[in-house]
């Protein structure tokens, strides 16, 4: 019940004060634990102008644990697995990183919000972390052949807009 109450409150806040370039909300009025989002690619990034669809699935113990986030739109990015799952620190379970890569402060905590997740994903689109690649090919291309990476991203922007 606490999770549902929190999700309803966050939805109200997102509706009243939506972050620029982001639209998000429950897929249906009957299930506040499954959301859809549209994220506009950030300006001056390889994804500038694209509109990318994603879904968030919240656990029953939200906000104690983070949601899972996955792009539905095709995206080629160092921090997005081939199946669309987003890999960023804020979506990792709370506490210390067993691998010692992230600090506990970088990972999920109950004070985070859906808005913060979505803004973090926008930042991730603009500035990938190629040191922690979920997509090794995209990470390598981002580091070694930025022109080719940008060309692929531009094609995906067009595809996201239904232009190809």
PDB file of C-alpha atoms in Angstrom:
ATOM      1  CA  UNK A   1       0.000   0.000   0.000  1.00  0.00           C
ATOM      2  CA  UNK A   2       2.881   2.394   0.773  1.00  0.00           C
ATOM      3  CA  UNK A   3       4.378   1.735  -2.667  1.00  0.00           C
ATOM      4  CA  UNK A   4       1.112   2.552  -4.431  1.00  0.00           C
ATOM      5  CA  UNK A   5       0.675   5.727  -2.392  1.00  0.00           C
ATOM      6  CA  UNK A   6       4.205   6.844  -3.269  1.00  0.00           C
ATOM      7  CA  UNK A   7       3.713   6.083  -6.985  1.00  0.00           C
ATOM      8  CA  UNK A   8       0.456   8.057  -7.068  1.00  0.00           C
ATOM      9  CA  UNK A   9       2.166  11.008  -5.382  1.00  0.00           C
ATOM     10  CA  UNK A  10       5.099  10.928  -7.815  1.00  0.00           C
ATOM     11  CA  UNK A  11       2.718  10.721 -10.765  1.00  0.00           C
ATOM     12  CA  UNK A  12       0.869  13.821  -9.512  1.00  0.00           C
ATOM     13  CA  UNK A  13       4.179  15.683  -9.183  1.00  0.00           C
ATOM     14  CA  UNK A  14       5.299  14.652 -12.679  1.00  0.00           C
ATOM     15  CA  UNK A  15       1.960  15.752 -14.106  1.00  0.00           C
ATOM     16  CA  UNK A  16       2.044  19.146 -12.389  1.00  0.00           C
ATOM     17  CA  UNK A  17       5.744  19.812 -13.055  1.00  0.00           C
ATOM     18  CA  UNK A  18       6.929  17.641 -15.922  1.00  0.00           C
ATOM     19  CA  UNK A  19      10.663  17.782 -16.608  1.00  0.00           C
ATOM     20  CA  UNK A  20      11.472  19.224 -20.023  1.00  0.00           C
ATOM     21  CA  UNK A  21      11.520  16.572 -22.719  1.00  0.00           C
ATOM     22  CA  UNK A  22      10.000  13.830 -20.563  1.00  0.00           C
ATOM     23  CA  UNK A  23       6.480  12.440 -20.368  1.00  0.00           C
ATOM     24  CA  UNK A  24       5.798   9.530 -18.019  1.00  0.00           C
ATOM     25  CA  UNK A  25       2.950   7.805 -16.273  1.00  0.00           C
ATOM     26  CA  UNK A  26       1.228   4.501 -15.558  1.00  0.00           C
ATOM     27  CA  UNK A  27       0.304   2.359 -18.560  1.00  0.00           C
ATOM     28  CA  UNK A  28      -3.203   2.047 -17.132  1.00  0.00           C
ATOM     29  CA  UNK A  29      -5.277   3.364 -14.250  1.00  0.00           C
ATOM     30  CA  UNK A  30      -5.504  -0.204 -12.946  1.00  0.00           C
ATOM     31  CA  UNK A  31      -1.768  -0.742 -12.471  1.00  0.00           C
ATOM     32  CA  UNK A  32       0.497   1.971 -11.107  1.00  0.00           C
ATOM     33  CA  UNK A  33       3.456  -0.465 -11.003  1.00  0.00           C
ATOM     34  CA  UNK A  34       3.994  -0.427 -14.787  1.00  0.00           C
ATOM     35  CA  UNK A  35       4.806   2.907 -16.398  1.00  0.00           C
ATOM     36  CA  UNK A  36       5.645   4.121 -19.853  1.00  0.00           C
ATOM     37  CA  UNK A  37       7.820   7.095 -20.671  1.00  0.00           C
ATOM     38  CA  UNK A  38       8.784   9.151 -23.684  1.00  0.00           C
ATOM     39  CA  UNK A  39      12.216  10.702 -23.482  1.00  0.00           C
ATOM     40  CA  UNK A  40      13.424  13.334 -25.921  1.00  0.00           C
ATOM     41  CA  UNK A  41      17.072  13.010 -26.851  1.00  0.00           C
ATOM     42  CA  UNK A  42      19.048  15.824 -25.209  1.00  0.00           C
ATOM     43  CA  UNK A  43      20.251  18.790 -27.255  1.00  0.00           C
ATOM     44  CA  UNK A  44      23.784  18.621 -28.610  1.00  0.00           C
ATOM     45  CA  UNK A  45      23.932  14.876 -28.051  1.00  0.00           C
ATOM     46  CA  UNK A  46      23.984  12.097 -30.660  1.00  0.00           C
ATOM     47  CA  UNK A  47      20.308  11.474 -29.776  1.00  0.00           C
ATOM     48  CA  UNK A  48      19.224  15.122 -30.171  1.00  0.00           C
ATOM     49  CA  UNK A  49      15.659  15.362 -31.472  1.00  0.00           C
ATOM     50  CA  UNK A  50      14.744  11.710 -31.088  1.00  0.00           C
ATOM     51  CA  UNK A  51      11.807  10.552 -28.991  1.00  0.00           C
ATOM     52  CA  UNK A  52      12.490   7.246 -27.290  1.00  0.00           C
ATOM     53  CA  UNK A  53       9.872   5.085 -25.607  1.00  0.00           C
ATOM     54  CA  UNK A  54      10.732   3.252 -22.400  1.00  0.00           C
ATOM     55  CA  UNK A  55       8.972   1.305 -19.676  1.00  0.00           C
ATOM     56  CA  UNK A  56       9.521   1.206 -15.948  1.00  0.00           C
ATOM     57  CA  UNK A  57       8.381  -1.688 -13.762  1.00  0.00           C
ATOM     58  CA  UNK A  58       8.254  -0.981 -10.046  1.00  0.00           C
ATOM     59  CA  UNK A  59       8.706  -3.591  -7.324  1.00  0.00           C
ATOM     60  CA  UNK A  60       6.021  -4.038  -4.679  1.00  0.00           C
ATOM     61  CA  UNK A  61       8.440  -2.660  -2.069  1.00  0.00           C
ATOM     62  CA  UNK A  62       9.105   0.591  -3.976  1.00  0.00           C
ATOM     63  CA  UNK A  63      10.769   2.925  -2.935  1.00  0.00           C
ATOM     64  CA  UNK A  64      12.938   0.571  -0.884  1.00  0.00           C
ATOM     65  CA  UNK A  65      14.141  -0.945  -4.157  1.00  0.00           C
ATOM     66  CA  UNK A  66      14.438   0.646  -7.605  1.00  0.00           C
ATOM     67  CA  UNK A  67      12.322  -0.030 -10.656  1.00  0.00           C
ATOM     68  CA  UNK A  68      13.625  -1.823 -13.730  1.00  0.00           C
ATOM     69  CA  UNK A  69      13.830   0.376 -16.802  1.00  0.00           C
ATOM     70  CA  UNK A  70      13.949  -0.709 -20.409  1.00  0.00           C
ATOM     71  CA  UNK A  71      13.885   1.175 -23.693  1.00  0.00           C
ATOM     72  CA  UNK A  72      11.174  -0.040 -26.040  1.00  0.00           C
ATOM     73  CA  UNK A  73      12.564   2.050 -28.889  1.00  0.00           C
ATOM     74  CA  UNK A  74      15.713   0.727 -30.490  1.00  0.00           C
ATOM     75  CA  UNK A  75      18.761   2.434 -29.031  1.00  0.00           C
ATOM     76  CA  UNK A  76      22.511   1.889 -29.448  1.00  0.00           C
ATOM     77  CA  UNK A  77      24.224   3.169 -26.313  1.00  0.00           C
ATOM     78  CA  UNK A  78      27.070   2.076 -24.023  1.00  0.00           C
ATOM     79  CA  UNK A  79      24.771   1.946 -20.983  1.00  0.00           C
ATOM     80  CA  UNK A  80      21.849   0.119 -22.584  1.00  0.00           C
ATOM     81  CA  UNK A  81      21.865  -3.656 -23.040  1.00  0.00           C
ATOM     82  CA  UNK A  82      20.912  -5.047 -26.442  1.00  0.00           C
ATOM     83  CA  UNK A  83      17.441  -5.923 -25.089  1.00  0.00           C
ATOM     84  CA  UNK A  84      16.886  -2.276 -24.034  1.00  0.00           C
ATOM     85  CA  UNK A  85      17.551  -2.612 -20.290  1.00  0.00           C
ATOM     86  CA  UNK A  86      19.084   0.549 -18.844  1.00  0.00           C
ATOM     87  CA  UNK A  87      22.243   0.147 -16.775  1.00  0.00           C
ATOM     88  CA  UNK A  88      22.967   3.186 -14.615  1.00  0.00           C
ATOM     89  CA  UNK A  89      23.960   3.474 -10.984  1.00  0.00           C
ATOM     90  CA  UNK A  90      20.707   5.019  -9.754  1.00  0.00           C
ATOM     91  CA  UNK A  91      18.849   1.844 -10.824  1.00  0.00           C
ATOM     92  CA  UNK A  92      21.175  -0.508  -8.945  1.00  0.00           C
ATOM     93  CA  UNK A  93      20.005  -1.982  -5.643  1.00  0.00           C
ATOM     94  CA  UNK A  94      20.848   0.046  -2.541  1.00  0.00           C
ATOM     95  CA  UNK A  95      24.022  -0.433  -0.539  1.00  0.00           C
ATOM     96  CA  UNK A  96      27.619  -1.097  -1.371  1.00  0.00           C
ATOM     97  CA  UNK A  97      28.552  -2.345  -4.820  1.00  0.00           C
ATOM     98  CA  UNK A  98      29.889  -5.902  -4.492  1.00  0.00           C
ATOM     99  CA  UNK A  99      32.373  -5.120  -7.285  1.00  0.00           C
ATOM    100  CA  UNK A 100      33.509  -1.894  -5.627  1.00  0.00           C
ATOM    101  CA  UNK A 101      32.871   0.190  -8.753  1.00  0.00           C
ATOM    102  CA  UNK A 102      30.057   2.395  -7.384  1.00  0.00           C
ATOM    103  CA  UNK A 103      29.681   4.029  -4.016  1.00  0.00           C
ATOM    104  CA  UNK A 104      26.493   3.453  -2.042  1.00  0.00           C
ATOM    105  CA  UNK A 105      25.666   7.149  -2.588  1.00  0.00           C
ATOM    106  CA  UNK A 106      25.560   6.606  -6.380  1.00  0.00           C
ATOM    107  CA  UNK A 107      23.152   3.686  -6.145  1.00  0.00           C
ATOM    108  CA  UNK A 108      19.416   3.630  -5.451  1.00  0.00           C
ATOM    109  CA  UNK A 109      18.066   4.970  -2.199  1.00  0.00           C
ATOM    110  CA  UNK A 110      14.450   5.572  -1.155  1.00  0.00           C
ATOM    111  CA  UNK A 111      14.959   9.346  -1.405  1.00  0.00           C
ATOM    112  CA  UNK A 112      15.345   9.006  -5.188  1.00  0.00           C
ATOM    113  CA  UNK A 113      12.329   9.532  -7.412  1.00  0.00           C
ATOM    114  CA  UNK A 114      10.998   8.661 -10.827  1.00  0.00           C
ATOM    115  CA  UNK A 115      11.833  12.170 -11.986  1.00  0.00           C
ATOM    116  CA  UNK A 116      15.444  11.742 -10.825  1.00  0.00           C
ATOM    117  CA  UNK A 117      15.682   8.408 -12.687  1.00  0.00           C
ATOM    118  CA  UNK A 118      14.374   9.924 -15.906  1.00  0.00           C
ATOM    119  CA  UNK A 119      16.663  12.958 -15.652  1.00  0.00           C
ATOM    120  CA  UNK A 120      19.593  10.602 -15.019  1.00  0.00           C
ATOM    121  CA  UNK A 121      18.704   8.685 -18.182  1.00  0.00           C
ATOM    122  CA  UNK A 122      18.628  11.944 -20.175  1.00  0.00           C
ATOM    123  CA  UNK A 123      22.099  12.749 -18.798  1.00  0.00           C
ATOM    124  CA  UNK A 124      23.240   9.226 -19.660  1.00  0.00           C
ATOM    125  CA  UNK A 125      22.096   9.700 -23.262  1.00  0.00           C
ATOM    126  CA  UNK A 126      24.215  12.846 -23.511  1.00  0.00           C
ATOM    127  CA  UNK A 127      27.225  11.536 -21.586  1.00  0.00           C
ATOM    128  CA  UNK A 128      27.628   7.754 -21.614  1.00  0.00           C
ATOM    129  CA  UNK A 129      29.791   5.976 -19.087  1.00  0.00           C
ATOM    130  CA  UNK A 130      31.907   3.903 -21.435  1.00  0.00           C
ATOM    131  CA  UNK A 131      33.897   2.464 -18.519  1.00  0.00           C
ATOM    132  CA  UNK A 132      30.899   0.437 -17.408  1.00  0.00           C
ATOM    133  CA  UNK A 133      29.467  -0.728 -20.684  1.00  0.00           C
ATOM    134  CA  UNK A 134      26.288  -2.761 -20.872  1.00  0.00           C
ATOM    135  CA  UNK A 135      26.760  -2.757 -24.647  1.00  0.00           C
ATOM    136  CA  UNK A 136      30.448  -3.462 -25.262  1.00  0.00           C
ATOM    137  CA  UNK A 137      30.245  -2.683 -28.994  1.00  0.00           C
ATOM    138  CA  UNK A 138      28.623   0.697 -28.353  1.00  0.00           C
ATOM    139  CA  UNK A 139      31.190   1.484 -25.630  1.00  0.00           C
ATOM    140  CA  UNK A 140      34.078   0.638 -27.918  1.00  0.00           C
ATOM    141  CA  UNK A 141      32.626   2.638 -30.796  1.00  0.00           C
ATOM    142  CA  UNK A 142      31.934   5.624 -28.498  1.00  0.00           C
ATOM    143  CA  UNK A 143      35.629   5.617 -27.483  1.00  0.00           C
ATOM    144  CA  UNK A 144      37.284   4.730 -30.779  1.00  0.00           C
ATOM    145  CA  UNK A 145      34.994   5.824 -33.619  1.00  0.00           C
ATOM    146  CA  UNK A 146      32.704   8.625 -32.468  1.00  0.00           C
ATOM    147  CA  UNK A 147      31.717   9.545 -36.039  1.00  0.00           C
ATOM    148  CA  UNK A 148      30.361   6.043 -36.655  1.00  0.00           C
ATOM    149  CA  UNK A 149      28.586   6.060 -33.279  1.00  0.00           C
ATOM    150  CA  UNK A 150      26.967   9.405 -34.124  1.00  0.00           C
ATOM    151  CA  UNK A 151      25.893   8.074 -37.533  1.00  0.00           C
ATOM    152  CA  UNK A 152      24.158   5.070 -35.925  1.00  0.00           C
ATOM    153  CA  UNK A 153      22.521   7.322 -33.305  1.00  0.00           C
ATOM    154  CA  UNK A 154      21.280   9.704 -36.020  1.00  0.00           C
ATOM    155  CA  UNK A 155      19.653   6.768 -37.799  1.00  0.00           C
ATOM    156  CA  UNK A 156      17.942   5.729 -34.577  1.00  0.00           C
ATOM    157  CA  UNK A 157      16.714   9.283 -34.024  1.00  0.00           C
ATOM    158  CA  UNK A 158      15.048   9.170 -37.452  1.00  0.00           C
ATOM    159  CA  UNK A 159      13.631   5.729 -36.702  1.00  0.00           C
ATOM    160  CA  UNK A 160      12.237   6.973 -33.349  1.00  0.00           C
ATOM    161  CA  UNK A 161      10.369   9.683 -35.251  1.00  0.00           C
ATOM    162  CA  UNK A 162       9.031   7.221 -37.843  1.00  0.00           C
ATOM    163  CA  UNK A 163      11.124   8.772 -40.621  1.00  0.00           C
ATOM    164  CA  UNK A 164      12.738   5.522 -41.802  1.00  0.00           C
TER     165      UNK A 164
END
